[in-house]
Amino acid sequence: MITHVKRAFKYRFYPTPEQATELARTFGCVRKVYNMALAARSEAWTLRQERVNYNATSAMLTAWKKTEELAFLNEVSSVPLQQCLRHLQVAYTNFFAKRAKYPRFKSKKKSRKSAEYTTSGFKYRNGELTLAKIREPLAIVWHRPLPEGSKPSTVTVSQDAAGRWFVSMLCDDPRIRPLPPTGTAVGVDAGLDHLLTLSTGEKIANPRHERKDRARLAMAQRALSRKAKGDGANRAKARRKVARVHARIADRRRDNLHKVTTRLVRENQTIVIEDLTVRNMLKNHSLARAISDAAWTQFRTMLEYKAQWYGREVIAVDRWFPSSKLCSVCGTLQDKMPLNVRTWTCDCGTLHDRDVNAARNLKAAGLAVSACGAGVRPQRSTPGGQSATKQEASRREPRSPRL
């Protein structure tokens, strides 16, 4: 049973010119230390087959601060510098565990600008947050309060490409508790024509946020392309205009996904989805833009952590399961099901909506997985006498996204 959940509360704030300068200097020092530590660890392994851990890089940081060339590192708080070394250690741990690629150097223009402060690097009193090396409290827009009695354990300050400043506070949220069991299950089929199709027959529209702002985005990108390349003020201004359009699209998409996933988790005890390989689907250049706009991976991530919060279960069915070609009534497996076929009639006389039928099959397969263990699929007979699972596995054709 979940007792206390660590939850990040993100707010926008508006720094004074002095605060913005100090934070920009901190971002630069964090990037510098991270890149130097990454270079040192890579060089140690390449030349001497030696693994350098966090403690060694922390000692290096102390030595760097004493040199004349890197004395400017003493001008900012030491807490974000130590935290970036911890982040590098986590990146190496994920790499050796084969969960991520080898760590990359941070870029001044492309990498996220952020600095993380632990409890020794900030003060939070009476609703005011003050960071180390910055005298005045930040002017935060409190659009929602922190949980009563909770204090942030970690504070992360960041600036996005559109120039907006954010502060994220990690707190214990005692308000998150498992919801009462509902006993209901739902199958969810992801698509492009409709964002989601439920086994109940309901179809959730795809807002297509990127398509709605495509003309505005193209105009901003054309204006950027006409600016001379370099670090000029006009090009930086045009780049921020492009970033603001992207930020608008991402914000609206995230807001919609939060509403959809919260509703699904609150209404259902078990949610069955399909284990889609979005990365491979993006290789289809005709659909890559629409697939990215649908944000199926982000949807699954939100669904899984909210289900963990509220005591729900999310089941991912094997991607090779023939959910579209399998009749949810009699179990007959069709030989072919082109993408342009949106409705079809089975030999048993049932008229199927392609997406609703797929969602119902996913629900049935997910409940079988939950009852019998991972990898279990419904064994349905086909007109030729072969089970649906074996017949589909023999073909081994990767499924295409539904339009």
PDB file of N, CA, C and O in Angstrom, residues 39 71 82 93 105 123 208 212 225 235 237 250 252 268 289 311 324 329 337 359:
ATOM      1  N   ALA A  39      34.361  14.095 -19.651  1.00  0.00           N
ATOM      2  CA  ALA A  39      35.610  13.949 -20.396  1.00  0.00           C
ATOM      3  C   ALA A  39      36.657  13.203 -19.574  1.00  0.00           C
ATOM      4  O   ALA A  39      37.379  12.338 -20.096  1.00  0.00           O
ATOM      5  N   ALA A  71      38.511  29.330 -11.412  1.00  0.00           N
ATOM      6  CA  ALA A  71      38.146  29.961 -10.141  1.00  0.00           C
ATOM      7  C   ALA A  71      36.721  30.495 -10.152  1.00  0.00           C
ATOM      8  O   ALA A  71      36.107  30.660  -9.098  1.00  0.00           O
ATOM      9  N   GLN A  82      27.608  19.773  -7.416  1.00  0.00           N
ATOM     10  CA  GLN A  82      27.669  18.421  -6.892  1.00  0.00           C
ATOM     11  C   GLN A  82      26.534  17.564  -7.443  1.00  0.00           C
ATOM     12  O   GLN A  82      26.711  16.380  -7.742  1.00  0.00           O
ATOM     13  N   THR A  93      25.353   4.628 -14.613  1.00  0.00           N
ATOM     14  CA  THR A  93      24.687   3.435 -14.081  1.00  0.00           C
ATOM     15  C   THR A  93      23.654   2.910 -15.056  1.00  0.00           C
ATOM     16  O   THR A  93      23.563   1.697 -15.294  1.00  0.00           O
ATOM     17  N   PHE A 105      27.828  14.910 -24.077  1.00  0.00           N
ATOM     18  CA  PHE A 105      28.199  16.226 -23.568  1.00  0.00           C
ATOM     19  C   PHE A 105      27.010  17.179 -23.703  1.00  0.00           C
ATOM     20  O   PHE A 105      26.209  17.078 -24.626  1.00  0.00           O
ATOM     21  N   LYS A 123      16.148  27.869   0.929  1.00  0.00           N
ATOM     22  CA  LYS A 123      15.313  28.055   2.118  1.00  0.00           C
ATOM     23  C   LYS A 123      13.865  28.241   1.669  1.00  0.00           C
ATOM     24  O   LYS A 123      13.586  29.024   0.757  1.00  0.00           O
ATOM     25  N   ARG A 208      -4.850  16.651 -32.414  1.00  0.00           N
ATOM     26  CA  ARG A 208      -3.891  17.049 -33.453  1.00  0.00           C
ATOM     27  C   ARG A 208      -3.380  18.474 -33.211  1.00  0.00           C
ATOM     28  O   ARG A 208      -3.543  19.379 -34.045  1.00  0.00           O
ATOM     29  N   LYS A 212      -2.870  21.901 -35.849  1.00  0.00           N
ATOM     30  CA  LYS A 212      -3.587  23.163 -35.676  1.00  0.00           C
ATOM     31  C   LYS A 212      -2.638  24.366 -35.710  1.00  0.00           C
ATOM     32  O   LYS A 212      -3.009  25.450 -36.155  1.00  0.00           O
ATOM     33  N   SER A 225      14.837  30.988 -40.687  1.00  0.00           N
ATOM     34  CA  SER A 225      15.763  30.589 -41.751  1.00  0.00           C
ATOM     35  C   SER A 225      16.335  31.784 -42.503  1.00  0.00           C
ATOM     36  O   SER A 225      17.408  31.682 -43.121  1.00  0.00           O
ATOM     37  N   ARG A 235      18.584  36.629 -34.728  1.00  0.00           N
ATOM     38  CA  ARG A 235      18.399  35.181 -34.857  1.00  0.00           C
ATOM     39  C   ARG A 235      17.939  34.575 -33.537  1.00  0.00           C
ATOM     40  O   ARG A 235      17.096  33.675 -33.522  1.00  0.00           O
ATOM     41  N   LYS A 237      16.128  36.058 -31.295  1.00  0.00           N
ATOM     42  CA  LYS A 237      14.726  36.425 -31.146  1.00  0.00           C
ATOM     43  C   LYS A 237      13.833  35.541 -32.006  1.00  0.00           C
ATOM     44  O   LYS A 237      12.770  35.081 -31.562  1.00  0.00           O
ATOM     45  N   ALA A 250       3.282  21.593 -27.084  1.00  0.00           N
ATOM     46  CA  ALA A 250       3.593  20.601 -26.056  1.00  0.00           C
ATOM     47  C   ALA A 250       2.729  20.781 -24.815  1.00  0.00           C
ATOM     48  O   ALA A 250       2.286  19.793 -24.212  1.00  0.00           O
ATOM     49  N   ARG A 252      -0.345  22.066 -24.577  1.00  0.00           N
ATOM     50  CA  ARG A 252      -1.725  21.637 -24.842  1.00  0.00           C
ATOM     51  C   ARG A 252      -1.816  20.122 -24.932  1.00  0.00           C
ATOM     52  O   ARG A 252      -2.777  19.504 -24.450  1.00  0.00           O
ATOM     53  N   ASN A 268     -11.406   2.886 -13.934  1.00  0.00           N
ATOM     54  CA  ASN A 268     -11.161   1.473 -14.211  1.00  0.00           C
ATOM     55  C   ASN A 268     -10.111   0.897 -13.270  1.00  0.00           C
ATOM     56  O   ASN A 268      -9.126   1.572 -12.931  1.00  0.00           O
ATOM     57  N   ARG A 289       5.153  12.203 -38.411  1.00  0.00           N
ATOM     58  CA  ARG A 289       4.715  13.468 -37.823  1.00  0.00           C
ATOM     59  C   ARG A 289       3.428  13.283 -37.024  1.00  0.00           C
ATOM     60  O   ARG A 289       3.295  13.807 -35.908  1.00  0.00           O
ATOM     61  N   GLY A 311      -3.308   2.603  -7.093  1.00  0.00           N
ATOM     62  CA  GLY A 311      -3.610   1.198  -6.888  1.00  0.00           C
ATOM     63  C   GLY A 311      -4.330   0.539  -8.045  1.00  0.00           C
ATOM     64  O   GLY A 311      -5.130  -0.384  -7.834  1.00  0.00           O
ATOM     65  N   SER A 324      -6.461  -6.631 -34.442  1.00  0.00           N
ATOM     66  CA  SER A 324      -7.311  -6.074 -35.493  1.00  0.00           C
ATOM     67  C   SER A 324      -7.957  -7.155 -36.345  1.00  0.00           C
ATOM     68  O   SER A 324      -9.096  -7.002 -36.809  1.00  0.00           O
ATOM     69  N   VAL A 329     -15.923 -11.975 -31.261  1.00  0.00           N
ATOM     70  CA  VAL A 329     -17.111 -12.769 -30.931  1.00  0.00           C
ATOM     71  C   VAL A 329     -16.843 -14.261 -31.069  1.00  0.00           C
ATOM     72  O   VAL A 329     -17.019 -15.033 -30.125  1.00  0.00           O
ATOM     73  N   MET A 337      -5.877  -7.610 -43.276  1.00  0.00           N
ATOM     74  CA  MET A 337      -6.696  -6.494 -42.798  1.00  0.00           C
ATOM     75  C   MET A 337      -5.984  -5.186 -43.158  1.00  0.00           C
ATOM     76  O   MET A 337      -5.283  -4.596 -42.325  1.00  0.00           O
ATOM     77  N   ALA A 359      -9.836  -3.076 -29.519  1.00  0.00           N
ATOM     78  CA  ALA A 359      -9.839  -2.759 -28.096  1.00  0.00           C
ATOM     79  C   ALA A 359     -10.464  -3.893 -27.285  1.00  0.00           C
ATOM     80  O   ALA A 359      -9.984  -4.228 -26.191  1.00  0.00           O
TER      81      ALA A 359
END
